[in-house]
CSV table of C-alpha atoms in Angstrom, one decimal:
chain,number,residue,atom,x,y,z
A,163,MET,CA,-275.4,95.7,50.3
A,164,GLU,CA,-277.7,95.4,47.3
A,165,ILE,CA,-280.7,97.4,46.2
A,166,ASP,CA,-284.1,96.0,47.3
A,167,SER,CA,-285.0,93.0,45.3
A,168,THR,CA,-288.4,94.5,44.6
A,169,LEU,CA,-286.6,97.2,42.7
A,170,LYS,CA,-284.7,94.9,40.3
A,171,PRO,CA,-284.0,95.5,37.5
A,172,GLY,CA,-282.8,98.7,39.0
A,173,LEU,CA,-282.2,101.9,37.0
A,174,ALA,CA,-280.8,104.9,38.8
A,175,ALA,CA,-281.2,108.4,37.6
A,176,ILE,CA,-278.6,110.7,39.1
A,177,SER,CA,-278.5,114.5,38.5
A,178,GLY,CA,-275.1,116.1,38.9
A,179,GLY,CA,-273.7,112.7,38.3
A,180,LEU,CA,-270.3,113.8,37.1
A,181,GLY,CA,-269.4,115.6,40.3
A,182,ASP,CA,-267.3,114.1,43.0
A,183,ILE,CA,-270.2,112.8,45.1
A,184,GLY,CA,-272.4,111.9,42.1
A,185,ARG,CA,-269.7,109.7,40.6
A,186,VAL,CA,-269.2,107.7,43.7
A,187,ILE,CA,-273.0,107.3,44.1
A,188,ALA,CA,-273.2,106.0,40.6
A,189,ILE,CA,-270.4,103.5,41.2
A,190,ALA,CA,-272.0,102.4,44.5
A,191,LEU,CA,-275.4,101.8,42.9
A,192,ALA,CA,-273.9,100.0,39.9
A,193,ARG,CA,-272.0,97.6,42.2
A,194,ALA,CA,-275.3,97.1,44.1
A,195,GLY,CA,-277.0,95.9,40.9
A,196,SER,CA,-278.4,98.9,39.1
A,197,ASP,CA,-277.9,100.4,35.7
A,198,ILE,CA,-277.1,104.1,35.7
A,199,ALA,CA,-278.4,107.1,33.9
A,200,ILE,CA,-276.4,110.3,34.5
A,201,GLY,CA,-277.4,113.9,33.9
A,202,ASP,CA,-275.0,116.8,34.3
A,203,ILE,CA,-274.1,120.1,32.6
A,204,LYS,CA,-270.7,118.7,31.4
A,205,SER,CA,-269.9,117.4,28.0
A,206,GLU,CA,-270.3,113.8,26.9
A,207,LYS,CA,-266.6,113.5,26.6
A,208,GLU,CA,-266.3,114.2,30.3
A,209,ALA,CA,-268.6,111.2,31.1
A,210,THR,CA,-266.5,108.7,29.2
A,211,ALA,CA,-264.3,107.5,32.1
A,212,LEU,CA,-267.3,107.0,34.5
A,213,SER,CA,-269.3,105.2,31.8
A,214,GLU,CA,-266.4,102.8,31.2
A,215,GLU,CA,-266.0,102.1,34.9
A,216,ILE,CA,-269.7,101.3,35.2
A,217,HIS,CA,-269.5,99.0,32.1
A,218,VAL,CA,-266.6,97.2,33.7
A,219,LEU,CA,-268.9,96.4,36.7
A,220,GLY,CA,-271.2,94.7,34.2
A,221,ARG,CA,-273.9,97.4,34.3
A,222,ARG,CA,-275.2,99.7,31.5
A,223,CYS,CA,-274.6,103.5,31.6
A,224,PHE,CA,-276.3,106.3,29.8
A,225,TYR,CA,-275.2,110.0,29.8
A,226,ALA,CA,-276.8,113.1,28.3
A,227,PRO,CA,-276.3,116.7,29.2
A,228,LEU,CA,-278.9,118.0,31.6
A,229,ASP,CA,-279.7,121.4,33.2
A,230,VAL,CA,-282.1,120.5,36.0
A,231,SER,CA,-283.4,124.1,36.2
A,232,ASN,CA,-285.0,123.6,32.7
A,233,PRO,CA,-288.1,121.5,33.2
A,234,GLU,CA,-288.6,120.9,29.5
A,235,ARG,CA,-285.0,119.6,29.2
A,236,VAL,CA,-285.6,117.4,32.3
A,237,SER,CA,-288.7,115.8,30.7
A,238,VAL,CA,-286.8,115.2,27.4
A,239,TRP,CA,-283.9,113.7,29.3
A,240,TYR,CA,-286.1,111.2,31.1
A,241,ASP,CA,-287.6,110.3,27.7
A,242,GLU,CA,-284.1,109.7,26.3
A,243,VAL,CA,-283.3,107.5,29.3
A,244,SER,CA,-286.5,105.4,29.0
A,245,HIS,CA,-285.9,105.0,25.3
A,246,HIS,CA,-282.3,103.9,25.9
A,247,PHE,CA,-283.1,101.2,28.5
A,248,GLY,CA,-286.6,100.3,27.6
A,249,PHE,CA,-288.0,101.4,31.0
A,250,SER,CA,-288.0,104.3,33.4
A,251,PRO,CA,-285.7,104.9,36.3
A,252,ASN,CA,-286.9,103.6,39.7
A,253,LEU,CA,-284.0,105.0,41.8
A,254,ILE,CA,-284.0,108.8,41.6
A,255,VAL,CA,-281.1,110.6,43.2
A,256,SER,CA,-281.4,114.4,43.2
A,257,ASN,CA,-277.8,115.5,43.6
A,258,ALA,CA,-277.1,118.5,41.3
A,259,ALA,CA,-276.3,121.7,43.3
A,260,THR,CA,-274.3,124.9,43.2
A,261,VAL,CA,-273.1,127.3,45.9
A,262,THR,CA,-272.2,130.9,46.3
A,263,LEU,CA,-270.1,131.9,49.3
A,264,LYS,CA,-271.4,135.4,50.0
A,265,SER,CA,-273.4,137.1,52.7
A,266,HIS,CA,-277.0,138.2,52.4
A,267,LEU,CA,-275.9,141.8,51.7
A,268,ASN,CA,-273.4,140.8,49.0
A,269,VAL,CA,-275.1,138.1,47.1
A,270,SER,CA,-276.5,139.4,43.8
A,271,SER,CA,-280.0,138.8,42.6
A,272,ASP,CA,-278.6,136.7,39.7
A,273,GLU,CA,-276.6,134.5,42.1
A,274,TRP,CA,-279.6,134.1,44.4
A,275,SER,CA,-281.9,133.1,41.5
A,276,ARG,CA,-279.3,130.7,40.1
A,277,GLU,CA,-279.0,128.8,43.4
A,278,ILE,CA,-282.7,128.6,44.0
A,279,ASN,CA,-283.3,127.5,40.4
A,280,ILE,CA,-280.7,124.7,40.6
A,281,ASN,CA,-280.8,123.6,44.2
A,282,LEU,CA,-284.6,123.9,44.8
A,283,ASN,CA,-286.5,124.2,41.6
A,284,GLY,CA,-284.1,121.7,39.9
A,285,SER,CA,-284.7,119.2,42.6
A,286,PHE,CA,-288.4,119.6,42.1
A,287,PHE,CA,-288.3,119.3,38.3
A,288,PHE,CA,-285.9,116.2,38.5
A,289,THR,CA,-287.8,114.2,41.1
A,290,ASN,CA,-291.3,115.2,39.8
A,291,ALA,CA,-290.6,114.0,36.3
A,292,GLY,CA,-289.1,110.7,37.5
A,293,VAL,CA,-291.9,110.0,40.0
A,294,LYS,CA,-294.7,110.8,37.4
A,295,ARG,CA,-293.3,108.1,35.2
A,296,LEU,CA,-293.2,105.6,38.0
A,297,LEU,CA,-296.8,106.4,38.9
A,298,LYS,CA,-297.9,106.0,35.3
A,299,LYS,CA,-296.4,102.5,35.2
A,300,THR,CA,-297.5,101.7,38.8
A,301,GLN,CA,-293.9,100.9,39.7
A,302,PRO,CA,-292.4,101.1,43.2
A,303,GLY,CA,-289.3,103.2,43.6
A,304,ARG,CA,-286.9,105.2,45.8
A,305,VAL,CA,-286.2,108.9,45.7
A,306,VAL,CA,-283.1,110.3,47.5
A,307,PHE,CA,-282.4,114.0,47.9
A,308,ILE,CA,-278.8,114.9,48.6
A,309,GLY,CA,-279.5,117.7,51.1
A,310,SER,CA,-277.3,119.4,53.7
A,311,TRP,CA,-277.2,120.1,57.4
A,312,ALA,CA,-277.4,123.8,56.2
A,313,ALA,CA,-281.1,123.2,55.8
A,314,HIS,CA,-281.5,123.6,59.5
A,315,ALA,CA,-278.3,125.4,60.6
A,316,PRO,CA,-277.9,129.0,59.6
A,317,HIS,CA,-274.6,130.1,58.1
A,318,ARG,CA,-273.4,133.7,57.5
A,319,GLU,CA,-272.0,133.1,54.0
A,320,LEU,CA,-274.5,130.6,52.6
A,321,PRO,CA,-277.9,132.3,52.5
A,322,ALA,CA,-279.2,131.1,49.2
A,323,TYR,CA,-277.8,127.6,49.6
A,324,SER,CA,-279.3,127.3,53.1
A,325,VAL,CA,-282.7,128.6,52.0
A,326,ALA,CA,-282.7,126.2,49.0
A,327,LYS,CA,-281.8,123.2,51.1
A,328,ALA,CA,-284.4,124.0,53.7
A,329,GLY,CA,-287.0,124.2,50.9
A,330,GLN,CA,-285.7,121.0,49.5
A,331,ARG,CA,-286.2,119.2,52.8
A,332,MET,CA,-289.8,120.2,52.9
A,333,LEU,CA,-290.1,119.2,49.2
A,334,MET,CA,-288.9,115.7,50.3
A,335,LYS,CA,-291.4,115.5,53.1
A,336,THR,CA,-294.4,116.6,51.0
A,337,LEU,CA,-293.5,114.3,48.1
A,338,ALA,CA,-292.9,111.4,50.6
A,339,LEU,CA,-296.4,111.8,52.0
A,340,GLU,CA,-298.0,112.1,48.6
A,341,VAL,CA,-296.6,108.9,47.1
A,342,ALA,CA,-296.1,106.6,50.1
A,343,SER,CA,-299.2,104.5,49.2
A,344,ASN,CA,-297.8,104.0,45.7
A,345,GLY,CA,-294.7,102.1,47.0
A,346,ILE,CA,-292.4,105.0,46.4
A,347,LEU,CA,-290.2,105.9,49.3
A,348,VAL,CA,-288.7,109.4,49.5
A,349,ASN,CA,-285.8,110.4,51.8
A,350,GLU,CA,-282.9,112.7,52.2
A,351,VAL,CA,-279.2,112.3,53.0
A,352,ALA,CA,-278.0,115.5,54.8
A,353,PRO,CA,-274.1,115.7,55.0
A,354,GLY,CA,-272.1,118.3,56.9
A,355,TYR,CA,-268.6,119.1,55.7
A,356,VAL,CA,-267.8,116.8,52.8
A,357,ASP,CA,-264.2,116.6,51.6
A,358,ALA,CA,-265.4,116.7,48.0
A,359,GLY,CA,-267.9,118.5,45.7
A,360,LEU,CA,-269.1,122.0,46.7
A,361,SER,CA,-267.3,122.0,50.0
A,362,ALA,CA,-264.0,120.9,48.4
A,363,ASP,CA,-264.3,123.8,45.9
A,364,ILE,CA,-264.7,126.2,48.8
A,365,PHE,CA,-261.8,124.6,50.7
A,366,LYS,CA,-259.5,124.9,47.6
A,367,LYS,CA,-260.2,128.6,47.4
A,368,ASN,CA,-259.9,129.1,51.1
A,369,PRO,CA,-257.5,126.4,52.5
A,370,GLU,CA,-257.8,127.8,56.0
A,371,LEU,CA,-261.5,126.9,56.0
A,372,ALA,CA,-260.7,123.2,55.6
A,373,ASP,CA,-258.7,123.1,58.8
A,374,LYS,CA,-261.3,125.2,60.6
A,375,ALA,CA,-264.1,122.9,59.4
A,376,LYS,CA,-262.3,119.7,60.6
A,377,ALA,CA,-261.6,121.4,64.0
A,378,THR,CA,-265.2,122.4,64.4
A,379,VAL,CA,-266.7,118.9,63.7
A,380,PRO,CA,-267.1,117.1,67.1
A,381,ILE,CA,-265.6,113.9,65.7
A,382,LYS,CA,-262.8,115.8,64.0
A,383,LYS,CA,-263.3,114.3,60.6
A,384,LEU,CA,-264.6,115.5,57.2
A,385,ILE,CA,-267.1,113.3,55.3
A,386,THR,CA,-265.9,111.3,52.3
A,387,PRO,CA,-267.9,110.8,49.1
A,388,ASP,CA,-268.0,107.0,49.9
A,389,GLU,CA,-269.8,107.7,53.1
A,390,VAL,CA,-272.5,109.8,51.4
A,391,ALA,CA,-272.9,107.1,48.7
A,392,GLY,CA,-273.2,104.4,51.5
A,393,GLN,CA,-276.2,106.3,52.9
A,394,VAL,CA,-277.8,106.5,49.5
A,395,LEU,CA,-277.3,102.8,48.9
A,396,PHE,CA,-278.8,102.1,52.3
A,397,LEU,CA,-282.0,104.1,51.4
A,398,CYS,CA,-282.3,102.0,48.2
A,399,SER,CA,-281.9,98.7,50.0
A,400,ALA,CA,-284.4,96.4,51.7
A,401,TYR,CA,-283.2,97.7,55.1
A,402,ALA,CA,-284.9,101.0,54.5
A,403,SER,CA,-288.3,99.6,53.4
A,404,GLN,CA,-290.0,101.3,56.3
A,405,MET,CA,-288.4,104.7,55.9
A,406,THR,CA,-290.0,107.6,54.0
A,407,GLY,CA,-289.9,111.3,54.7
A,408,THR,CA,-286.7,110.8,56.7
A,409,THR,CA,-283.5,112.9,56.9
A,410,LEU,CA,-280.4,110.9,57.5
A,411,LEU,CA,-278.2,113.5,59.1
A,412,GLN,CA,-274.5,112.8,58.5
A,413,ASP,CA,-272.7,115.8,60.0
A,414,GLY,CA,-270.2,114.3,62.5
A,415,GLY,CA,-272.1,116.0,65.4
A,416,LEU,CA,-272.2,119.5,64.0
A,417,SER,CA,-275.9,119.9,64.7
A,418,LEU,CA,-275.2,119.3,68.4
A,419,LEU,CA,-273.4,122.6,68.6
A,420,GLN,CA,-275.3,125.6,69.6
A,421,GLY,CA,-275.0,129.2,68.3
A,422,ASP,CA,-273.8,130.9,65.2
A,423,ARG,CA,-272.2,128.8,62.4
A,424,SER,CA,-269.8,131.4,61.0
């Protein structure tokens, strides 16, 4: 599957691009014909291996450190990307996120603020800056938010994350409505339990939760990063040319279950 021909030459901006899921999304879009711009809080040295892999695929890659919760830095990062490639990204993937595994009564004010600032405010800053540049150049584009089934399914130990992802979903819908007539399509991929990224970090610290998660999912499987990347690629392809404001729920049937998600 390739990116929509109307979006070529493609340039994908991916926040949190050095994480497990971000890396796979970057490779998938590079294989589909897009150059790649990656932002993450990690050092430039940590981006070397991914950059080399993308270059092997015959695509260009740019990396610069990025804190999505800092709107001034986000704006500068987009300027750096545009200067490097000579044009602005037209595939915008908001992927950066963090999680705190604590209940409402135990999460600190700093932990709460950090999650909202990265998961919700950061998504707004990152997508807004990218879309404004597309509008200025009257270019079409695609915006994909990496959301979560936690946006609609309450969890005991994920209050800040769930609230941020619920807000992110409405952010996706309001942005989709605002820019639809400009040829910019905005959608969300909402995974359930992914065997990578934030979920994997939780599973490593609490191995019993991985077995519990797999047993809970109706199809008895955890999601792979490749499966998430496949949905992102689909939303950037010609097959999704009539889709905007849509959530692609990828939770193995978790949302079919009723009651508390403990």
